[in-house]
Amino acid sequence: MNTSGQQAVLRQDQRQALEEAGIKPAIKGWVILLGMAVFFPIGFLLLFIRSFKHWSKRFWHAYDLRLAGHSFVIIALVLIQIATIGSSNHQGDPDDTTSFITTVSIIFAIPALICYFAASGKKKLVQKDYLAYGHLASDKRVVTLAELALFSQRREKEVIEDMKYLSAIGYFPHHTWDAAAGRLVGKDSFRSSSDMESSYKASQESASAKSQSSSQGAAKSMECPGCGASVLLAVGEKRECEFCGSLVTCS
């Protein structure tokens, strides 16, 4: 499992894998930003269409919110540029131009910042759900769609889109997504975390037993002269019997 969750920047091979799987944005971001610069109502319409088509594709939500933030910045820059050119051509009052630029900057900076903060929060939330998927898959060879939806508290349609995306970027190295059956299926190399923990404990116990056996290689079982109990002693060692207190020696 890739424990970093959704990566901030996808590798080239991951982007290529997404394209091969047919996972791409409904409308390219540069098209929307160009629409904002040329005639912003068209840009907002394109942004709305893209967001609507990405309703269940949560891996695009943070990108869409950042794109909205970029859109507000572009509109502000266009308006400021128009005001500056108009002021220089008509020799308008510089104070009025400055006041207009300040007002526009504030009006559009606020929603842009809100979009950026919302994008950051959305990204963290999605990463949290992806980690939840990974932890669930690490302990089970087969994980059903219903289990994934219940564990993450998400709609099954959203989980299906998440699985398509995560499988394409190689998030589950030991599982494959069976879209027809709607489940994650472990590969031959799958080992659950409980299996690995048991293996680790067994190796630790084995090492401890070997160490103890080595340290007691020269020990002998001696009979207590007082009660006859068996006492394990090293050569030359003396010890009181734990049953009767008699001194037992090994020569």
Coordinates of C-alpha atoms in Angstrom, one line a residue:
M1 CA 0.0 0.0 0.0
N2 CA 1.2 3.5 -0.8
T3 CA 1.0 5.1 2.7
S4 CA 1.3 8.6 1.4
G5 CA -2.2 8.6 0.2
Q6 CA -3.0 10.6 -2.9
Q7 CA 0.2 12.1 -4.0
A8 CA 0.5 15.9 -4.6
V9 CA 2.2 15.4 -7.9
L10 CA 1.7 12.3 -9.9
R11 CA 4.7 10.7 -11.6
Q12 CA 4.8 10.5 -15.4
D13 CA 4.1 6.8 -15.4
Q14 CA 1.1 7.3 -13.1
R15 CA -0.3 10.1 -15.4
Q16 CA 0.2 7.8 -18.4
A17 CA -1.6 4.9 -16.5
L18 CA -4.5 7.2 -15.8
E19 CA -4.8 8.2 -19.4
E20 CA -4.7 4.5 -20.5
A21 CA -7.5 3.8 -18.0
G22 CA -9.5 6.6 -19.4
I23 CA -9.3 8.7 -16.3
K24 CA -9.0 12.3 -17.3
P25 CA -10.8 15.6 -16.4
A26 CA -14.1 16.3 -18.1
I27 CA -12.7 19.6 -19.4
K28 CA -9.1 20.6 -19.4
G29 CA -8.1 23.3 -16.9
W30 CA -6.4 25.5 -19.4
V31 CA -9.6 25.6 -21.5
I32 CA -11.5 26.9 -18.5
L33 CA -8.8 29.5 -17.6
L34 CA -8.8 30.7 -21.2
G35 CA -12.5 31.1 -21.1
M36 CA -12.2 33.1 -17.9
A37 CA -9.7 35.5 -19.6
V38 CA -11.7 35.9 -22.8
F39 CA -15.3 36.0 -21.5
F40 CA -15.6 34.9 -17.9
P41 CA -19.3 33.8 -18.0
I42 CA -18.2 31.1 -20.5
G43 CA -15.3 30.1 -18.2
F44 CA -17.7 29.8 -15.2
L45 CA -20.1 27.7 -17.3
L46 CA -17.3 25.3 -18.3
L47 CA -16.1 25.1 -14.7
F48 CA -19.6 24.2 -13.6
I49 CA -19.9 21.5 -16.2
R50 CA -16.5 20.1 -15.2
S51 CA -17.5 20.1 -11.5
F52 CA -20.8 18.5 -12.2
K53 CA -19.2 15.7 -14.2
H54 CA -16.7 15.1 -11.4
W55 CA -19.4 14.8 -8.7
S56 CA -18.5 11.2 -7.8
K57 CA -14.9 11.5 -8.8
R58 CA -13.4 12.8 -5.6
F59 CA -9.8 12.7 -6.8
W60 CA -10.6 15.7 -9.0
H61 CA -12.4 17.8 -6.3
A62 CA -9.3 19.5 -4.9
Y63 CA -8.1 20.3 -8.4
D64 CA -11.5 21.8 -9.3
L65 CA -11.4 24.0 -6.3
R66 CA -7.9 25.2 -7.0
L67 CA -9.1 25.9 -10.6
A68 CA -11.9 28.0 -9.3
G69 CA -9.4 30.0 -7.2
H70 CA -7.2 30.5 -10.3
S71 CA -10.3 31.7 -12.2
F72 CA -11.0 34.5 -9.7
V73 CA -7.4 35.6 -9.8
I74 CA -7.5 35.7 -13.7
I75 CA -10.7 37.7 -13.7
A76 CA -9.2 40.2 -11.3
L77 CA -6.0 40.6 -13.4
V78 CA -8.1 41.1 -16.5
L79 CA -10.2 43.8 -14.9
I80 CA -7.1 45.5 -13.4
Q81 CA -5.4 45.4 -16.8
I82 CA -8.5 47.0 -18.5
A83 CA -8.7 49.7 -15.9
T84 CA -5.0 50.5 -16.2
I85 CA -5.1 50.7 -20.0
G86 CA -8.3 52.8 -19.9
S87 CA -6.8 55.2 -17.4
S88 CA -3.6 55.7 -19.5
N89 CA -5.6 56.2 -22.7
H90 CA -8.1 58.7 -21.3
Q91 CA -5.8 60.3 -18.7
G92 CA -8.3 59.5 -16.0
D93 CA -7.8 60.3 -12.3
P94 CA -5.0 58.1 -10.9
D95 CA -6.7 58.0 -7.5
D96 CA -9.9 56.6 -9.0
T97 CA -7.9 53.9 -10.9
T98 CA -6.0 53.0 -7.7
S99 CA -9.2 52.8 -5.8
F100 CA -10.8 50.6 -8.4
I101 CA -7.8 48.3 -8.5
T102 CA -7.8 48.0 -4.7
T103 CA -11.5 47.2 -4.6
V104 CA -11.3 44.6 -7.4
S105 CA -8.3 43.0 -5.7
I106 CA -10.1 42.6 -2.4
I107 CA -13.4 41.4 -4.0
F108 CA -11.8 38.6 -6.0
A109 CA -9.0 37.8 -3.5
I110 CA -11.4 36.7 -0.8
P111 CA -13.2 34.0 -2.9
A112 CA -9.9 32.9 -4.4
L113 CA -8.4 32.3 -0.9
I114 CA -11.6 30.5 0.2
C115 CA -11.3 28.1 -2.8
Y116 CA -7.6 27.4 -2.1
F117 CA -8.3 26.6 1.6
A118 CA -11.2 24.5 0.7
A119 CA -9.0 22.6 -1.9
S120 CA -6.4 21.9 0.8
G121 CA -9.1 20.6 3.2
K122 CA -10.7 18.4 0.5
K123 CA -7.4 16.9 -0.4
K124 CA -6.7 16.0 3.2
L125 CA -10.1 14.4 3.6
V126 CA -9.7 12.3 0.4
Q127 CA -6.2 11.2 1.5
K128 CA -7.7 10.1 4.9
D129 CA -10.2 7.9 3.0
Y130 CA -7.5 6.4 0.8
L131 CA -5.5 5.5 3.8
A132 CA -8.6 3.9 5.3
Y133 CA -9.0 1.8 2.1
G134 CA -5.3 0.8 2.4
H135 CA -5.5 -0.3 6.0
L136 CA -8.6 -2.4 5.3
A137 CA -7.0 -4.1 2.4
S138 CA -3.8 -4.8 4.3
D139 CA -5.6 -7.3 6.6
K140 CA -7.9 -9.0 4.1
R141 CA -7.3 -10.9 0.8
V142 CA -10.8 -10.0 -0.5
V143 CA -12.5 -6.7 0.3
T144 CA -16.0 -6.1 -1.0
L145 CA -17.4 -2.8 -2.3
A146 CA -19.9 -2.8 0.6
E147 CA -17.1 -3.1 3.1
L148 CA -15.1 -0.3 1.6
A149 CA -18.2 2.0 1.5
L150 CA -19.1 1.2 5.1
F151 CA -15.5 1.6 6.3
S152 CA -15.1 5.0 4.6
Q153 CA -18.7 6.2 5.1
R154 CA -18.9 7.0 1.3
R155 CA -21.4 6.2 -1.4
E156 CA -20.7 3.1 -3.4
K157 CA -20.5 5.1 -6.6
E158 CA -17.8 7.3 -5.0
V159 CA -15.9 4.2 -3.8
I160 CA -16.0 2.7 -7.3
E161 CA -14.4 5.8 -8.8
D162 CA -11.8 5.9 -6.0
M163 CA -10.9 2.2 -6.7
K164 CA -10.5 2.9 -10.5
Y165 CA -8.2 5.8 -9.7
L166 CA -6.2 4.1 -7.0
S167 CA -5.7 0.9 -9.0
A168 CA -4.5 2.9 -12.0
I169 CA -1.8 4.7 -10.0
G170 CA -0.7 1.5 -8.3
Y171 CA -1.9 2.3 -4.8
F172 CA -2.7 -1.4 -4.1
P173 CA 0.5 -3.4 -4.9
H174 CA -0.9 -6.6 -3.5
H175 CA -4.5 -6.3 -4.7
T176 CA -6.3 -5.8 -8.0
W177 CA -9.7 -4.2 -8.4
D178 CA -12.3 -6.5 -9.9
A179 CA -14.8 -4.0 -11.4
A180 CA -17.2 -6.7 -12.5
A181 CA -17.5 -8.3 -9.0
G182 CA -17.0 -5.0 -7.2
R183 CA -14.2 -6.1 -4.9
L184 CA -10.5 -5.9 -4.2
V185 CA -8.8 -9.3 -4.7
G186 CA -5.4 -10.1 -3.2
K187 CA -2.6 -11.3 -5.5
D188 CA -0.4 -14.3 -4.8
S189 CA 2.1 -12.1 -3.1
F190 CA -0.5 -10.8 -0.6
R191 CA 0.5 -11.0 3.1
S192 CA -1.8 -9.4 5.7
S193 CA -0.4 -7.3 8.5
S194 CA -1.6 -9.9 11.0
D195 CA 0.4 -12.6 9.1
M196 CA 3.5 -10.5 9.1
E197 CA 3.0 -9.7 12.8
S198 CA 2.7 -13.4 13.6
S199 CA 5.7 -14.2 11.5
Y200 CA 7.7 -11.5 13.3
K201 CA 6.6 -12.8 16.8
A202 CA 7.5 -16.4 15.8
S203 CA 11.0 -15.3 14.7
Q204 CA 11.5 -13.4 17.9
E205 CA 10.5 -16.3 20.0
S206 CA 12.7 -18.6 18.0
A207 CA 15.7 -16.3 18.5
S208 CA 14.9 -16.0 22.2
A209 CA 14.7 -19.8 22.5
K210 CA 18.1 -20.3 20.7
S211 CA 19.7 -17.7 22.9
Q212 CA 18.4 -19.3 26.1
S213 CA 19.5 -22.8 24.9
S214 CA 23.0 -21.4 24.1
S215 CA 23.4 -19.8 27.5
Q216 CA 22.3 -23.0 29.3
G217 CA 24.4 -25.4 27.2
A218 CA 26.7 -26.2 30.1
A219 CA 23.8 -26.5 32.7
K220 CA 23.0 -29.7 34.5
S221 CA 19.9 -31.0 36.3
M222 CA 20.8 -31.7 40.0
E223 CA 18.8 -33.4 42.6
C224 CA 18.1 -31.4 45.8
P225 CA 19.5 -33.3 48.8
G226 CA 16.6 -32.0 51.0
C227 CA 13.5 -32.7 49.0
G228 CA 14.7 -34.4 45.8
A229 CA 13.4 -31.7 43.5
S230 CA 15.3 -31.2 40.2
V231 CA 17.3 -27.9 40.0
L232 CA 19.0 -26.7 36.8
L233 CA 22.5 -25.4 37.6
A234 CA 25.6 -24.5 35.6
V235 CA 28.9 -26.2 36.4
G236 CA 30.3 -24.7 39.7
E237 CA 27.1 -22.9 40.5
K238 CA 25.4 -23.1 44.0
R239 CA 21.8 -22.3 44.6
E240 CA 19.1 -22.7 47.2
C241 CA 16.3 -25.0 46.4
E242 CA 13.1 -23.0 45.9
F243 CA 11.0 -25.7 47.5
C244 CA 12.9 -26.5 50.7
G245 CA 15.7 -24.0 50.9
S246 CA 18.5 -26.6 50.9
L247 CA 21.8 -25.7 49.2
V248 CA 22.3 -27.4 45.8
T249 CA 25.7 -27.4 44.1
C250 CA 26.9 -28.5 40.7
S251 CA 30.5 -29.8 40.4

